[in-house]
Coordinates of C-alpha atoms in Angstrom, one line a residue:
M1 CA 4.5 22.3 -24.0
E2 CA 5.3 18.7 -24.9
I3 CA 8.3 16.4 -25.0
V4 CA 8.7 15.1 -28.6
F5 CA 11.8 13.0 -28.6
L6 CA 14.6 11.8 -26.4
Y7 CA 18.0 10.4 -27.5
I8 CA 20.2 8.8 -24.9
N9 CA 23.8 8.6 -26.0
E10 CA 25.0 7.2 -22.7
Y11 CA 23.2 7.0 -19.3
K12 CA 23.5 4.1 -16.8
K13 CA 23.3 0.9 -18.9
L14 CA 21.6 2.6 -21.9
H15 CA 23.6 3.4 -25.0
D16 CA 22.5 4.8 -28.3
I17 CA 18.7 4.6 -27.5
S18 CA 16.2 6.7 -29.5
V19 CA 12.9 7.2 -27.7
P20 CA 10.0 8.8 -29.7
L21 CA 7.6 10.4 -27.3
H22 CA 5.0 12.1 -29.5
G23 CA 3.0 10.6 -32.3
Q24 CA 2.6 13.9 -34.2
F25 CA 6.3 14.1 -35.1
D26 CA 8.7 12.0 -37.2
V27 CA 12.3 12.3 -36.0
T28 CA 15.3 10.8 -37.8
H29 CA 18.9 11.3 -37.0
D30 CA 22.5 10.1 -37.5
R31 CA 25.8 11.3 -35.9
R32 CA 25.7 14.6 -37.7
T33 CA 22.1 15.5 -38.7
L34 CA 18.8 15.7 -37.0
R35 CA 15.5 15.9 -39.1
I36 CA 12.2 16.7 -37.4
D37 CA 8.9 16.8 -39.3
Q38 CA 5.5 17.5 -37.9
V39 CA 3.0 15.1 -39.4
S40 CA -0.8 15.2 -39.6
H41 CA -1.7 12.0 -37.7
P42 CA -5.1 12.6 -36.2
D43 CA -4.8 12.7 -32.4
V44 CA -8.4 12.0 -31.4
Y45 CA -7.6 8.4 -30.4
Y46 CA -6.4 9.6 -26.9
Q47 CA -8.8 12.6 -26.9
H48 CA -5.9 15.0 -27.8
I49 CA -3.8 13.9 -24.8
P50 CA -0.3 12.9 -25.9
M51 CA 0.5 9.5 -24.5
T52 CA 3.5 7.2 -24.9
L53 CA 4.2 3.8 -23.5
I54 CA 7.7 2.5 -22.8
L55 CA 7.3 -1.3 -22.8
G56 CA 9.7 -4.1 -21.9
K57 CA 10.7 -6.8 -19.5
N58 CA 12.3 -6.1 -16.1
G59 CA 15.9 -4.9 -16.4
V60 CA 15.8 -3.4 -19.9
G61 CA 16.0 0.2 -18.6
K62 CA 12.4 1.5 -18.8
T63 CA 12.8 3.5 -15.5
S64 CA 16.2 4.8 -16.6
I65 CA 14.6 6.6 -19.5
L66 CA 12.4 8.5 -17.1
D67 CA 15.4 9.2 -14.9
C68 CA 17.4 10.5 -17.8
L69 CA 14.8 13.2 -18.4
Q70 CA 15.3 14.3 -14.8
E71 CA 19.1 14.1 -15.0
M72 CA 19.1 16.5 -17.9
C73 CA 18.0 19.2 -15.5
S74 CA 21.4 19.0 -13.8
Y75 CA 23.7 18.2 -16.7
E76 CA 25.7 15.8 -14.6
R77 CA 25.5 12.1 -15.3
C78 CA 24.1 11.7 -18.8
S79 CA 24.9 12.3 -22.4
A80 CA 21.7 12.9 -24.3
W81 CA 19.5 15.4 -26.2
A82 CA 15.8 16.1 -26.1
I83 CA 13.2 17.8 -28.3
F84 CA 10.3 19.9 -27.0
H85 CA 7.4 21.5 -28.7
H86 CA 5.6 24.7 -27.7
Q87 CA 3.0 26.6 -29.8
G88 CA 4.4 25.7 -33.2
E89 CA 8.1 26.0 -32.3
L90 CA 10.7 23.3 -31.5
Y91 CA 13.2 23.6 -28.6
I92 CA 16.2 21.3 -28.4
L93 CA 18.5 20.6 -25.5
F94 CA 21.9 19.1 -26.0
C95 CA 23.2 17.7 -22.7
N96 CA 26.9 16.7 -22.8
H97 CA 26.4 15.9 -26.5
P98 CA 27.8 17.6 -29.6
Q99 CA 25.2 19.8 -31.4
L100 CA 23.7 18.3 -34.6
D101 CA 22.7 20.0 -37.9
I102 CA 19.0 20.4 -37.6
I103 CA 16.5 20.2 -40.5
S104 CA 12.8 20.9 -39.8
N105 CA 9.6 22.3 -41.2
L106 CA 9.1 24.2 -37.9
P107 CA 11.1 27.0 -36.3
V108 CA 13.9 25.6 -34.0
R109 CA 15.5 27.1 -30.9
L110 CA 18.2 25.8 -28.7
I111 CA 17.8 25.4 -24.9
A112 CA 20.7 26.5 -22.7
E113 CA 19.3 25.2 -19.5
L114 CA 16.3 22.9 -19.1
P115 CA 15.1 24.2 -15.6
A116 CA 15.0 27.8 -17.0
Y117 CA 13.1 26.6 -20.1
L118 CA 10.5 24.7 -18.0
Q119 CA 10.0 27.7 -15.7
E120 CA 9.7 30.1 -18.6
H121 CA 7.1 28.0 -20.3
Q122 CA 5.2 27.3 -17.0
T123 CA 5.8 23.5 -17.2
T124 CA 6.3 20.9 -14.4
L125 CA 7.6 17.4 -14.8
V126 CA 5.8 15.1 -12.3
T127 CA 7.1 11.6 -11.6
L128 CA 4.7 9.1 -10.2
N129 CA 4.7 5.4 -9.2
N130 CA 3.3 3.0 -6.6
A131 CA 6.6 1.3 -6.1
V132 CA 8.9 1.4 -3.1
D133 CA 12.4 1.2 -4.3
F134 CA 15.0 -0.7 -2.2
N135 CA 16.9 2.5 -1.2
S136 CA 13.8 4.1 0.2
L137 CA 13.5 1.4 2.8
F138 CA 16.8 2.7 4.3
F139 CA 17.1 6.3 3.3
S140 CA 14.3 8.9 3.6
S141 CA 15.7 11.2 0.9
N142 CA 14.1 11.0 -2.5
K143 CA 16.2 10.2 -5.5
Y144 CA 15.6 13.6 -7.1
P145 CA 14.9 16.6 -4.8
T146 CA 11.6 18.4 -5.6
R147 CA 12.1 21.7 -7.3
G148 CA 9.8 24.3 -8.9
Y149 CA 10.1 22.6 -12.3
F150 CA 10.2 19.0 -11.2
E151 CA 8.0 17.3 -8.6
D152 CA 8.6 13.8 -7.2
A153 CA 5.2 12.5 -6.1
S154 CA 6.2 8.8 -6.0
L155 CA 4.9 6.6 -3.2
S156 CA 8.5 5.8 -2.3
R157 CA 9.1 9.5 -1.4
Y158 CA 6.6 9.2 1.4
V159 CA 7.7 5.9 2.9
K160 CA 10.2 7.2 5.4
G161 CA 9.6 10.9 4.9
S162 CA 8.9 13.6 7.4
R163 CA 5.5 14.0 9.1
A164 CA 4.8 17.0 6.8
R165 CA 5.5 14.8 3.7
R166 CA 3.2 12.1 5.0
N167 CA 0.5 14.7 5.7
E168 CA 0.9 15.9 2.2
V169 CA 0.0 12.6 0.6
I170 CA -2.8 11.9 3.1
S171 CA -4.3 15.4 2.4
R172 CA -4.1 14.9 -1.4
F173 CA -5.6 11.4 -1.2
S174 CA -8.4 12.6 1.2
A175 CA -9.2 15.6 -1.0
F176 CA -9.4 13.5 -4.1
I177 CA -11.8 10.8 -2.7
S178 CA -14.0 13.4 -1.0
T179 CA -14.2 16.1 -3.7
S180 CA -13.7 14.5 -7.1
D181 CA -17.0 14.3 -9.0
W182 CA -15.4 11.9 -11.4
L183 CA -14.6 9.4 -8.7
Q184 CA -18.1 9.6 -7.2
K185 CA -19.6 8.8 -10.6
K186 CA -17.1 6.0 -11.3
M187 CA -17.3 4.3 -7.9
P188 CA -20.7 5.4 -6.5
D189 CA -21.0 2.2 -4.3
V190 CA -17.6 2.4 -2.6
D191 CA -17.5 4.1 0.8
H192 CA -14.6 6.6 0.5
G193 CA -14.7 7.6 4.2
F194 CA -11.8 7.3 6.6
H195 CA -13.1 4.9 9.3
V196 CA -12.1 5.2 12.9
R197 CA -13.3 2.8 15.7
L198 CA -12.1 2.8 19.3
L199 CA -11.7 -0.9 20.2
Q200 CA -12.6 -2.6 23.5
P201 CA -9.6 -3.3 25.7
S202 CA -8.0 -6.6 24.9
A203 CA -8.5 -9.2 27.6
Y204 CA -6.4 -11.7 25.8
R205 CA -3.3 -11.3 28.0
L206 CA -5.3 -11.4 31.2
S207 CA -7.2 -14.5 30.1
T208 CA -3.9 -16.3 29.2
I209 CA -2.3 -15.4 32.5
A210 CA -5.4 -16.5 34.5
R211 CA -5.5 -19.9 32.7
N212 CA -1.8 -20.5 33.3
H213 CA -1.9 -19.5 36.9
Q214 CA -5.0 -21.5 37.7
S215 CA -3.6 -24.7 36.1
E216 CA -0.3 -24.3 38.1
N217 CA -1.8 -23.1 41.4
P218 CA -5.5 -23.6 42.1
K219 CA -5.2 -21.2 45.1
W220 CA -4.1 -18.4 42.8
A221 CA -7.8 -17.7 41.9
E222 CA -8.7 -17.5 45.6
G223 CA -5.9 -15.0 46.1
M224 CA -7.1 -12.9 43.2
I225 CA -10.7 -13.0 44.5
Q226 CA -9.6 -11.8 47.9
W227 CA -7.5 -9.0 46.2
F228 CA -10.6 -7.9 44.4
Y229 CA -12.7 -7.9 47.5
D230 CA -10.2 -5.9 49.6
I231 CA -10.2 -3.1 47.0
Y232 CA -13.9 -3.4 46.4
S233 CA -14.6 -2.9 50.1
D234 CA -12.6 0.3 50.1
Y235 CA -14.6 1.3 47.0
K236 CA -18.0 0.7 48.7
I237 CA -17.0 2.7 51.7
N238 CA -16.4 5.8 49.6
A239 CA -19.8 7.1 48.7
N240 CA -18.5 9.5 46.1
Y241 CA -18.1 7.2 43.1
R242 CA -16.8 10.1 41.0
A243 CA -13.5 9.8 42.9
F244 CA -12.9 6.6 40.9
P245 CA -12.5 7.9 37.3
F246 CA -12.0 4.6 35.5
C247 CA -14.5 2.2 37.1
D248 CA -18.2 1.8 36.2
P249 CA -20.5 1.2 39.2
Q250 CA -22.8 -1.2 37.3
T251 CA -19.9 -3.3 36.1
V252 CA -18.4 -3.5 39.6
Q253 CA -21.7 -4.7 41.1
E254 CA -22.1 -7.3 38.4
C255 CA -18.6 -8.6 39.0
A256 CA -19.2 -8.8 42.8
S257 CA -22.6 -10.5 42.3
R258 CA -21.1 -13.2 40.0
I259 CA -18.3 -13.8 42.5
D260 CA -20.7 -14.1 45.4
S261 CA -23.0 -16.5 43.6
G262 CA -20.2 -18.4 41.9
Q263 CA -21.7 -17.7 38.5
Y264 CA -18.6 -17.5 36.4
D265 CA -16.4 -20.2 34.7
S266 CA -13.0 -18.6 35.4
L267 CA -11.4 -15.4 36.5
A268 CA -10.8 -14.7 32.8
E269 CA -14.6 -14.0 32.6
I270 CA -14.4 -11.5 35.5
F271 CA -11.4 -9.8 33.9
S272 CA -13.3 -9.5 30.6
L273 CA -16.1 -7.7 32.5
L274 CA -13.7 -5.3 34.2
T275 CA -11.9 -4.4 31.0
K276 CA -15.0 -3.8 29.0
V277 CA -16.1 -0.2 28.3
D278 CA -19.7 0.7 27.7
N279 CA -19.9 2.4 24.3
K280 CA -22.4 4.9 25.7
A281 CA -20.0 5.9 28.6
N282 CA -20.1 9.7 28.8
S283 CA -17.0 10.2 30.9
P284 CA -13.7 10.8 29.0
E285 CA -11.9 8.9 31.7
R286 CA -14.1 5.9 31.2
Q287 CA -13.4 6.0 27.5
L288 CA -9.7 6.3 28.4
W289 CA -10.0 2.9 30.0
R290 CA -10.0 1.4 26.5
F291 CA -6.3 2.1 26.3
I292 CA -5.1 1.6 30.0
P293 CA -4.8 -2.2 30.0
A294 CA -2.5 -2.0 27.0
Y295 CA -0.6 0.9 28.6
A296 CA -0.3 -0.9 31.9
W297 CA 1.1 -4.0 30.2
G298 CA 3.6 -2.0 28.2
A299 CA 4.7 0.1 31.2
L300 CA 5.2 -3.0 33.3
S301 CA 7.3 -4.6 30.6
E302 CA 9.3 -1.3 30.3
L303 CA 9.9 -1.1 34.1
I304 CA 10.6 -4.7 34.9
K305 CA 12.9 -6.9 32.8
D306 CA 11.7 -10.3 34.1
K307 CA 8.7 -11.4 32.0
Q308 CA 7.5 -13.9 34.5
I309 CA 7.3 -11.2 37.2
V310 CA 5.3 -9.0 34.7
D311 CA 2.8 -11.8 34.2
D312 CA 2.5 -12.3 38.0
L313 CA 1.9 -8.6 38.8
Y314 CA -0.3 -7.6 35.8
P315 CA -3.7 -8.9 37.0
E316 CA -3.4 -7.3 40.4
L317 CA -2.1 -4.1 39.0
L318 CA -5.0 -3.8 36.6
I319 CA -7.6 -4.3 39.3
S320 CA -5.8 -1.6 41.4
L321 CA -5.8 0.8 38.4
Y322 CA -9.5 0.1 37.8
F323 CA -10.3 1.3 41.3
S324 CA -7.6 4.1 41.3
R325 CA -8.4 7.6 42.4
D326 CA -5.5 9.1 40.5
S327 CA -5.8 9.7 36.8
D328 CA -2.0 9.7 36.3
V329 CA -1.6 6.1 35.4
L330 CA 2.2 6.0 35.2
E331 CA 2.6 7.5 38.6
Q332 CA 0.0 5.0 40.0
I333 CA 2.0 2.1 38.5
Q334 CA 5.3 3.2 39.9
S335 CA 3.7 3.9 43.4
W336 CA 1.9 0.5 43.4
L337 CA 5.1 -1.4 42.4
K338 CA 7.1 0.2 45.2
K339 CA 4.3 -0.6 47.7
H340 CA 3.3 -4.1 46.7
A341 CA 6.0 -5.7 44.5
R342 CA 9.3 -5.0 46.2
D343 CA 8.4 -6.9 49.4
R344 CA 7.4 -9.9 47.3
Y345 CA 10.5 -9.8 45.0
Q346 CA 13.5 -8.9 47.1
K347 CA 15.9 -8.4 44.2
L348 CA 13.4 -6.5 42.0
S349 CA 15.0 -3.5 40.4
L350 CA 12.8 -1.0 38.5
R351 CA 14.1 0.7 35.4
L352 CA 13.3 4.3 34.8
P353 CA 10.5 4.9 32.2
T354 CA 11.5 6.5 28.9
E355 CA 10.0 9.7 27.7
R356 CA 7.5 7.9 25.5
W357 CA 5.7 6.5 28.6
E358 CA 4.9 10.0 29.9
W359 CA 1.2 9.5 30.7
R360 CA 0.0 13.1 30.8
V361 CA 1.2 13.7 27.2
T362 CA -0.2 10.4 26.0
Q363 CA -3.5 11.0 27.9
K364 CA -3.9 14.4 26.1
K365 CA -3.5 12.8 22.7
L366 CA -5.9 10.0 23.5
L367 CA -8.5 12.5 24.8
E368 CA -8.2 14.4 21.5
I369 CA -8.9 11.3 19.5
I370 CA -11.9 10.4 21.7
Q371 CA -13.3 13.9 21.3
L372 CA -12.9 13.9 17.5
V373 CA -14.7 10.5 17.3
E374 CA -17.5 11.7 19.6
Q375 CA -18.0 14.9 17.6
T376 CA -18.3 13.0 14.3
P377 CA -21.5 11.1 13.3
P378 CA -21.1 7.5 14.4
L379 CA -21.5 4.5 12.2
N380 CA -23.3 2.1 14.5
G381 CA -23.1 3.7 17.9
D382 CA -20.1 1.6 18.8
N383 CA -17.6 4.4 19.2
S384 CA -16.8 4.6 15.5
A385 CA -16.9 7.5 13.1
V386 CA -16.4 8.2 9.4
F387 CA -14.3 11.2 8.3
Y388 CA -14.6 12.7 4.9
N389 CA -13.0 16.1 5.4
A390 CA -9.3 16.1 4.4
E391 CA -8.3 18.5 7.3
D392 CA -9.9 16.3 9.9
I393 CA -8.3 13.2 8.5
V394 CA -4.8 14.8 8.5
R395 CA -5.4 16.1 12.1
L396 CA -6.5 12.7 13.3
G397 CA -3.6 11.0 11.5
N398 CA -1.1 13.3 13.2
I399 CA -2.5 12.6 16.6
I400 CA -2.5 8.8 16.0
Q401 CA 1.1 8.9 14.8
K402 CA 2.2 10.6 18.1
I403 CA 0.8 8.0 20.5
P404 CA 2.9 4.9 21.2
E405 CA 2.4 1.9 18.8
Y406 CA 1.0 -0.4 21.5
L407 CA -1.9 2.0 22.0
R408 CA -2.4 2.5 18.3
D409 CA -3.4 -1.1 18.2
R410 CA -6.5 -0.2 20.1
I411 CA -7.7 2.0 17.3
D412 CA -9.0 0.6 14.1
F413 CA -8.5 3.2 11.4
G414 CA -8.1 3.7 7.7
W415 CA -9.9 3.5 4.4
S416 CA -11.2 0.1 5.2
S417 CA -13.6 -0.1 2.2
I418 CA -10.8 0.5 -0.3
S419 CA -8.8 -2.5 -1.4
S420 CA -5.0 -2.3 -2.1
G421 CA -5.7 -2.3 -5.8
E422 CA -8.2 0.5 -5.5
F423 CA -5.8 2.4 -3.4
A424 CA -3.0 2.0 -6.0
Q425 CA -5.2 3.5 -8.7
A426 CA -6.6 6.1 -6.4
F427 CA -3.2 7.2 -5.2
L428 CA -2.0 7.9 -8.8
F429 CA -5.3 9.7 -9.6
S430 CA -5.2 11.7 -6.4
Q431 CA -1.7 13.0 -7.2
I432 CA -2.7 13.9 -10.8
Y433 CA -5.9 15.5 -9.4
H434 CA -3.8 17.6 -7.0
Y435 CA -1.6 19.1 -9.7
L436 CA -4.6 19.7 -12.0
R437 CA -6.4 21.6 -9.3
H438 CA -3.5 23.4 -7.6
S439 CA -0.6 23.8 -10.0
S440 CA -0.1 27.3 -11.4
D441 CA 1.7 25.9 -14.5
Q442 CA 0.0 25.7 -17.9
A443 CA 1.6 22.4 -18.8
L444 CA 2.0 19.2 -16.8
I445 CA 4.1 16.2 -18.0
F446 CA 3.5 13.1 -15.9
L447 CA 6.2 10.4 -15.9
I448 CA 4.4 7.3 -14.5
D449 CA 6.6 4.4 -13.8
E450 CA 5.3 0.8 -13.6
V451 CA 1.7 2.0 -14.1
D452 CA 0.3 -1.5 -13.8
L453 CA 1.7 -2.1 -10.3
Y454 CA -0.9 -3.6 -7.9
L455 CA -3.6 -3.4 -10.5
H456 CA -5.9 -6.4 -11.1
P457 CA -5.8 -7.5 -14.8
E458 CA -9.3 -6.1 -15.3
W459 CA -8.3 -2.8 -13.8
Q460 CA -5.3 -2.7 -16.1
R461 CA -7.6 -3.2 -19.0
L462 CA -9.7 -0.2 -17.9
F463 CA -6.9 2.1 -16.7
I464 CA -6.2 4.1 -19.8
S465 CA -9.8 4.6 -20.7
E466 CA -10.6 5.8 -17.2
L467 CA -7.5 8.0 -17.1
I468 CA -8.6 9.7 -20.3
S469 CA -12.1 10.4 -19.0
F470 CA -10.7 11.6 -15.7
I471 CA -8.3 14.1 -17.5
K472 CA -11.0 15.4 -19.9
E473 CA -13.2 16.1 -16.9
S474 CA -10.5 17.5 -14.6
A475 CA -7.8 19.2 -16.6
G476 CA -9.6 22.3 -17.7
N477 CA -7.4 24.4 -20.1
R478 CA -4.1 22.8 -19.0
Q479 CA -2.0 20.9 -21.4
V480 CA -1.2 17.4 -20.1
Q481 CA 1.1 14.7 -21.4
F482 CA 1.7 11.2 -20.1
I483 CA 4.8 9.0 -20.5
F484 CA 4.3 5.5 -19.0
T485 CA 6.5 2.5 -18.4
T486 CA 5.1 -1.0 -18.0
H487 CA 5.7 -4.7 -18.6
S488 CA 2.0 -5.3 -18.8
P489 CA 0.7 -6.5 -22.2
I490 CA -2.8 -5.5 -21.1
I491 CA -1.8 -1.9 -20.7
A492 CA 0.0 -2.1 -24.1
S493 CA -3.2 -3.2 -25.9
D494 CA -4.7 0.2 -25.4
F495 CA -1.9 2.0 -27.3
L496 CA -1.4 2.7 -31.0
P497 CA 1.8 0.9 -32.2
R498 CA 3.4 4.2 -33.1
D499 CA 3.1 5.3 -29.5
I500 CA 4.8 2.2 -28.0
V501 CA 8.6 2.2 -27.4
C502 CA 9.5 -1.5 -27.1
L503 CA 12.8 -2.3 -25.3
D504 CA 14.6 -5.6 -25.3
K505 CA 18.1 -6.9 -24.7
H506 CA 20.7 -8.4 -26.9
T507 CA 22.4 -11.6 -25.7
G508 CA 25.3 -9.5 -24.7
G509 CA 23.1 -7.5 -22.3
L510 CA 22.8 -4.2 -24.3
T511 CA 19.3 -2.7 -24.5
F512 CA 17.9 -1.9 -27.9
V513 CA 14.6 -0.5 -29.3
V514 CA 12.5 -3.1 -31.1
E515 CA 11.7 -1.9 -34.6
N516 CA 8.0 -2.1 -35.6
P517 CA 6.8 -4.0 -32.6
A518 CA 3.7 -6.2 -33.3
F519 CA 2.0 -4.9 -30.2
G520 CA -0.8 -2.4 -29.5
F521 CA -4.2 -1.5 -30.8
G522 CA -5.8 -4.4 -32.6
S523 CA -3.6 -7.1 -31.1
P524 CA -5.6 -9.6 -29.0
L525 CA -4.1 -10.3 -25.6
P526 CA -3.3 -14.0 -26.2
E527 CA -0.8 -12.9 -28.9
Y528 CA 1.2 -11.0 -26.4
Y529 CA 1.8 -14.2 -24.4
T530 CA 2.2 -16.6 -27.3
G531 CA 4.6 -14.3 -29.2
G532 CA 7.4 -15.0 -26.8
F533 CA 8.3 -11.4 -26.0
F534 CA 6.7 -11.2 -22.6
V535 CA 7.0 -14.8 -21.5
K536 CA 8.9 -17.7 -22.8
Y537 CA 6.1 -20.2 -22.2
T538 CA 2.4 -19.7 -21.4
I539 CA 2.5 -21.9 -18.3
G540 CA 4.5 -21.7 -15.1
D541 CA 8.1 -22.9 -15.1
H542 CA 7.4 -25.3 -12.2
A543 CA 4.6 -27.0 -14.2
M544 CA 6.9 -27.0 -17.3
Q545 CA 9.5 -29.0 -15.4
W546 CA 6.9 -31.6 -14.3
L547 CA 5.5 -31.8 -17.9
R548 CA 9.0 -32.6 -19.1
H549 CA 9.3 -35.3 -16.5
L550 CA 5.8 -36.8 -17.2
T551 CA 6.4 -36.8 -21.0
D552 CA 9.7 -38.6 -20.7
K553 CA 8.8 -42.1 -21.8
N554 CA 11.9 -43.4 -19.9
S555 CA 10.8 -42.0 -16.5
L556 CA 9.2 -44.2 -13.9
R557 CA 5.6 -43.6 -13.0
G558 CA 5.0 -43.8 -9.3
E559 CA 2.0 -42.9 -7.1
T560 CA 3.0 -39.2 -7.2
E561 CA 3.1 -39.1 -11.0
R562 CA -0.2 -40.9 -11.3
S563 CA -1.8 -38.5 -8.8
I564 CA -0.6 -35.4 -10.7
I565 CA -1.7 -36.9 -14.1
G566 CA -5.1 -37.4 -12.4
Q567 CA -5.3 -33.6 -12.0
V568 CA -4.9 -32.8 -15.7
T569 CA -8.1 -31.7 -17.3
N570 CA -6.7 -30.8 -20.8
E571 CA -7.5 -33.8 -23.1
F572 CA -4.7 -33.0 -25.6
L573 CA -2.2 -32.8 -22.8
L574 CA -3.4 -36.1 -21.3
R575 CA -2.9 -37.8 -24.6
V576 CA 0.7 -36.4 -24.8
I577 CA 1.5 -37.5 -21.2
K578 CA 0.1 -41.0 -21.2
S579 CA 2.0 -43.8 -22.8
D580 CA 0.5 -46.0 -25.5
K581 CA 0.4 -48.9 -22.9
E582 CA -1.4 -46.7 -20.3
D583 CA -3.9 -45.5 -23.0
K584 CA -4.7 -49.1 -24.0
Q585 CA -5.0 -50.2 -20.3
E586 CA -7.4 -47.3 -19.6
K587 CA -9.6 -48.1 -22.6
K588 CA -9.6 -51.7 -21.5
D589 CA -10.7 -50.7 -18.0
K590 CA -13.4 -48.5 -19.3
G591 CA -14.6 -51.3 -21.6
N592 CA -14.8 -53.8 -18.7
K593 CA -16.8 -51.3 -16.6
G594 CA -19.2 -50.8 -19.5
Y595 CA -19.6 -54.6 -19.9
K596 CA -20.4 -55.1 -16.2
K597 CA -23.1 -52.3 -16.3
D598 CA -24.7 -53.9 -19.4
R599 CA -25.0 -57.1 -17.4
G600 CA -26.4 -55.3 -14.4
D601 CA -23.4 -56.1 -12.3
T602 CA -22.2 -53.6 -9.7
A603 CA -19.2 -51.7 -11.0

């Protein structure tokens, strides 16, 4: 099943707009009569995949045309009619519009309801884009709810959606990059794995606090050293080192040795040693220490309002936690504050921790992440792993989403080898791939809005060619149709002129369809820019304003103007900018330099 033609009588800012959507049909109409003829244009150019491009500047209503097709499912806010083709028959839907007299060389049937028609003919409309519309930043609901006959797979739908919705897009993307033979052949050198690396604890805050305190109070360092030794003494007395889940005996001995011999530049160096985690540490609790400095800082900031007090207490607290016998970190923090902080700060009031600081729940999630990373082949033995299985990636993503954001910063994760442009293209292809593999429908009509978004110009140039090869390899027996919108002349250069619907605006603001646009196959890219349709000038407006100033013979030439003129490399432009007097002076100066060189003088 295919969409042949759309006429919009009235929808949003569109009025009386005819949109041909299939090159194999000629459609003409007036207020009373509609004529439809199937023609014998060869359709091998797109490898038998119907494709139409809706082209125009921003604000002409390209997206509104796609929206109108979706609105026709509900009969509410548009006056329009559409023609569909299926197995040699035409089907026409009149939506809030009087029926026309129909003339055609094919059998014609009328559609009572578009949803029923799409379901009867096993067809799904799928809308796609990489854009995030303004409303999606504030409201999680998508513009058009997903139904059996219509699927909204746009990126904006996932921005503030439920966890299930986010899992859906991650799963589709992961499945595509890990199982698509086409992608592996097209991008064999790109690592498509989902990288996860557990970072070392950050000593930045500790180092800053240590420097600030030592500059203000030289005795502060002595106090911290004494604090370390008091706790270290208790640690040495206890022969069972396993009673201290977070500390590493070798690290403790190294710290004590450096302090005894004075072989350290500042306490920041000692703190860096204490917070470091050996990548080969077997104990899950030792691996948990990667997150505890960040957790302790966040918990202190939550419990104590005064930031200066938080800074004062944090180093001592962290040393205490390092030598702690209790694995419940939040309970240890609260107990330590009651014992050591209240005597020092008489008016100190502790706030109650919120639910998100519950350590036992957080600990469980962190241990799950550590276990997943440990069970997956490492990259460089640095507590990193690469995931290719979609289920593992979704599971890992769910766990990471559940831990507090300040702890999430201690995990480096994502498709780090895929750029934003590659992601933009892969996202579109992954959604298409999903429907080609899993949809039970026989026909899929993809409405792709702003297809050029985030794509480098060279990728725009390759997009249609790669899409065709991808569909030919992946579609099987399904019938597939594409309707794109774009303002990219590079994308337009891949389309036959008959398959381009070019929109523009009258001076009064009404949108109209440009008749016989001089765009498409055979038109070199420079013509798109010099023709005036896409851009008014072929240089930026800021540069244009300066050129007007520089070419004004009445304007004064100061140091700024001369400096800018010195940056111009185009000879013709230089001749236009420079005055006759400047030209003569420059030639005279060059002549003098040449004369001096001929005489052997130093220029």
